[in-house]
Amino acid sequence: MRWWSAANLVSNAGTWMQLTAQNLLVLHLTGSAAATGLSLSAQAAPGLLLGLAGGAAVDAWPRRITASVSQALLALVGFVTAALVVTDRLSVPVLMVLAAVTGLIATVDAPACALLGNDLVPPKDVPSSIALGSVVSGAGRVGGTALAGVVIGCWGPGAAYAANGLSFLAVAAVIPFLRPHPAAEPQTRSAARPSPSGAAPSRHGTGAREGLAFFLRRPRLVALAGITAISGIFGRNYALTLAVLVTGPLGGAAGAFGSVSTVLAVGGVAGAVLAGRLRSPSVRLVGALAAAGALLQIGAGLSPSLWVLMVLVAPMAVVESVSDTAGTTVLQTDPPPHMRGRVLGVWRSASTGWSLVGPPLLGLLMQTAGARGALVIGGVVIAGAIGTGTLLRARRTPLGERSTPSRIAYTSLPSTLTPPGVPAGTAPVPPRTVACTTPDHGELCAAGCAPAA
């Protein structure tokens, strides 16, 4: 896990170096900020359109091989782009195509690498593994953005692309030496293991359509998507809302927003470290944290001074980070192992959609209601939607079934087998009662269990 985290730190830094170089290249070639946004959309489009297909591929193919190949292909794209930049043959259309190819490969690479990291720890430590990934991602973003200025200033944007290609090769070089944790290994192999009858049971877990149907039938995942979508659209775009609030109504300079951004970054890292203590997060916890963040967002919108804002920004970042880690843990552990790639694929398509829709809607809201109004209205919408959903769920759930998790007694069905060496029919196996813990009511926790009388 240490090697995997170190490799991902290098890779994240390289990714942000390349993204910075890409934005500067588009601006240099076109002089248009709109074209820069178009390049980012071109890279995000495959995730929106083909996320589910990429997740299905992760479920169907060996995970380590898939991650190794996808990392090698991303490195190849980086080296090709670097060569085109150095030889002065890179045009805007070619850059758009390369950005789209990068996004296409990422539809497979992102879920493969996420699940591969979880395989390296026992199931009880998956939340800690995800939190560590958040810390690595944040550190890589800060370090990569800072290094981009140095590398581009000294050697040009081509060097940033080449460095990113090398960072992908670093991850690909580490993957063959990774070994799944013994407790996680049976789960990761269960989808690919043939059945005793010689059939190929894993084929029931490789269809993209089945993944979407599973997601839509799973109330916990649908609720998680709803909470995250409304939070992503009406909140969390603090780079936009807080920038306008600080430099506008609060009368701060660009340096003041830099201080607010620093507090946000530090709070995010602190929240990720705190989230590492989670053991079994739930959708209810994600909703409660999102509602708390919405209330803090309302307070931020009403802040009378910069200092009050900074006091509120720190817990906002902590709550957001813990909520994100809890939601990611639910997303990656709730589905059965053979479905997790497709669930992440569905999530990638959905999250790409609301991340593209959110900024324009928020910008329109800010234009009509101002920065303060956008923060307050957004917080009210988030808290109100989560509160309404909680009340509706409470009304639909009978009072006796509201404890979570529920412990239900199940009695195993009588077995026709007898112990070795005992004549058949003389020593039936007595029924046994098993206490099963089920997070979702109505689901049997093991096959062959029937409700006890």
Coordinates of C-alpha atoms in Angstrom, one line a residue, residues 118-287:
N118 CA -9.0 -1.2 -2.0
D119 CA -7.8 -4.8 -2.7
L120 CA -4.5 -4.1 -0.9
V121 CA -6.1 -3.7 2.6
P122 CA -8.6 -5.8 4.6
P123 CA -12.3 -4.8 4.1
K124 CA -12.4 -3.0 7.5
D125 CA -9.7 -0.7 6.4
V126 CA -11.2 0.3 3.0
P127 CA -12.5 3.7 4.4
S128 CA -9.0 4.4 5.6
S129 CA -7.6 3.4 2.2
I130 CA -10.0 5.8 0.4
A131 CA -9.1 8.6 2.9
L132 CA -5.4 8.1 2.2
G133 CA -6.2 8.3 -1.5
S134 CA -7.9 11.7 -0.9
V135 CA -4.8 12.9 1.0
V136 CA -2.5 11.7 -1.8
S137 CA -4.8 13.3 -4.5
G138 CA -4.8 16.7 -2.6
A139 CA -1.1 16.7 -2.1
G140 CA -0.5 15.7 -5.8
R141 CA -2.7 18.6 -6.9
V142 CA -0.9 21.2 -4.9
G143 CA 2.5 19.8 -5.7
G144 CA 1.8 19.2 -9.4
T145 CA 0.4 22.7 -9.9
A146 CA 3.4 24.3 -8.2
L147 CA 5.8 22.1 -10.2
A148 CA 4.1 23.0 -13.5
G149 CA 5.1 26.6 -13.2
V150 CA 8.7 25.6 -12.7
V151 CA 8.9 23.0 -15.4
I152 CA 7.0 25.0 -18.0
G153 CA 9.0 28.1 -17.2
C154 CA 12.3 26.3 -17.6
W155 CA 11.7 23.7 -20.4
G156 CA 8.3 24.5 -21.9
P157 CA 4.9 22.7 -21.8
G158 CA 6.3 19.7 -23.7
A159 CA 8.4 18.9 -20.6
A160 CA 5.2 18.8 -18.5
Y161 CA 3.6 16.3 -20.8
A162 CA 6.7 14.2 -20.8
A163 CA 6.9 14.3 -17.0
N164 CA 3.3 13.1 -16.8
G165 CA 4.1 10.2 -19.2
L166 CA 6.9 9.2 -16.8
S167 CA 4.5 9.4 -13.8
F168 CA 2.1 7.0 -15.5
L169 CA 5.0 4.6 -16.2
A170 CA 5.9 4.8 -12.5
V171 CA 2.4 3.5 -11.6
A172 CA 2.5 0.8 -14.3
A173 CA 5.9 -0.4 -12.9
V174 CA 4.6 -0.8 -9.4
I175 CA 1.4 -2.7 -10.2
P176 CA 3.0 -6.1 -11.0
F177 CA 4.5 -6.2 -7.5
L178 CA 1.3 -5.5 -5.7
R179 CA -0.4 -8.4 -3.8
P180 CA -4.0 -8.3 -2.7
H181 CA -4.6 -8.6 1.0
P182 CA -5.6 -12.2 1.9
A183 CA -9.0 -11.0 3.3
A184 CA -9.7 -9.1 0.0
E185 CA -8.3 -11.7 -2.4
P186 CA -11.4 -14.0 -2.4
Q187 CA -13.6 -11.1 -3.2
T188 CA -11.5 -9.9 -6.1
R189 CA -11.3 -13.4 -7.6
S190 CA -14.9 -14.4 -7.1
A191 CA -16.2 -12.7 -10.2
A192 CA -13.6 -14.4 -12.4
R193 CA -13.7 -17.9 -10.8
P194 CA -15.6 -20.6 -12.8
S195 CA -18.4 -22.3 -11.1
P196 CA -18.1 -26.0 -10.0
S197 CA -20.4 -27.0 -12.8
G198 CA -17.9 -25.7 -15.4
A199 CA -20.1 -22.8 -16.5
A200 CA -19.0 -19.3 -16.6
P201 CA -20.9 -17.6 -13.8
S202 CA -18.9 -14.4 -14.1
R203 CA -20.8 -13.6 -17.4
H204 CA -23.8 -12.5 -15.3
G205 CA -21.5 -9.7 -14.0
T206 CA -20.1 -8.3 -17.2
G207 CA -23.0 -6.6 -18.9
A208 CA -23.2 -2.8 -18.8
R209 CA -27.0 -2.9 -18.8
E210 CA -27.1 -5.1 -15.7
G211 CA -24.9 -2.6 -13.9
L212 CA -27.2 0.2 -14.6
A213 CA -30.2 -1.9 -13.6
F214 CA -28.5 -2.9 -10.3
F215 CA -27.7 0.8 -9.5
L216 CA -31.3 1.9 -10.1
R217 CA -32.7 -0.9 -8.0
R218 CA -30.4 -0.1 -5.1
P219 CA -32.1 2.7 -3.0
R220 CA -28.9 3.4 -1.1
L221 CA -27.0 4.2 -4.3
V222 CA -29.8 6.2 -5.8
A223 CA -30.1 8.2 -2.6
L224 CA -26.3 8.7 -2.5
A225 CA -26.4 10.0 -6.1
G226 CA -29.2 12.4 -5.3
I227 CA -27.4 13.8 -2.2
T228 CA -24.1 14.2 -4.1
A229 CA -25.7 15.7 -7.2
I230 CA -27.6 18.4 -5.4
S231 CA -24.6 19.2 -3.2
G232 CA -22.3 19.4 -6.3
I233 CA -24.6 21.7 -8.2
F234 CA -25.7 24.1 -5.5
G235 CA -22.6 24.0 -3.3
R236 CA -18.9 23.0 -3.3
N237 CA -18.0 25.2 -6.3
Y238 CA -16.3 27.4 -3.8
A239 CA -13.6 28.4 -6.3
L240 CA -16.3 30.3 -8.0
T241 CA -18.7 31.5 -5.3
L242 CA -16.1 32.4 -2.6
A243 CA -13.9 34.1 -5.1
V244 CA -16.8 36.5 -6.1
L245 CA -17.8 36.9 -2.4
V246 CA -14.3 37.7 -1.2
T247 CA -13.4 40.1 -4.0
G248 CA -16.9 41.6 -4.2
P249 CA -19.1 42.2 -1.1
L250 CA -16.3 41.6 1.4
G251 CA -13.9 43.9 -0.5
G252 CA -10.9 41.6 -0.3
A253 CA -8.0 41.4 -2.8
A254 CA -6.8 38.4 -4.8
G255 CA -4.4 37.6 -1.9
A256 CA -7.4 37.4 0.5
F257 CA -9.0 34.7 -1.7
G258 CA -5.6 32.9 -1.8
S259 CA -5.8 32.8 2.0
V260 CA -9.4 31.4 1.9
S261 CA -8.2 28.8 -0.7
T262 CA -5.4 27.8 1.6
V263 CA -7.8 27.3 4.5
L264 CA -10.0 25.2 2.2
A265 CA -7.1 23.0 1.2
V266 CA -5.9 22.5 4.8
G267 CA -9.4 21.7 5.9
G268 CA -9.8 19.2 3.1
V269 CA -6.6 17.3 4.1
A270 CA -7.7 17.4 7.8
G271 CA -11.1 16.0 6.9
A272 CA -9.5 13.2 4.8
V273 CA -7.3 12.2 7.8
L274 CA -10.4 12.3 10.1
A275 CA -12.3 10.2 7.6
G276 CA -9.7 7.5 7.9
R277 CA -11.2 6.7 11.3
L278 CA -14.5 5.7 9.7
R279 CA -15.3 2.0 9.7
S280 CA -18.8 1.5 8.3
P281 CA -20.1 4.8 6.9
S282 CA -23.7 5.0 5.7
V283 CA -25.7 7.0 3.3
R284 CA -27.4 8.5 6.4
L285 CA -24.1 9.8 7.5
V286 CA -23.3 11.3 4.1
G287 CA -26.7 13.1 4.1

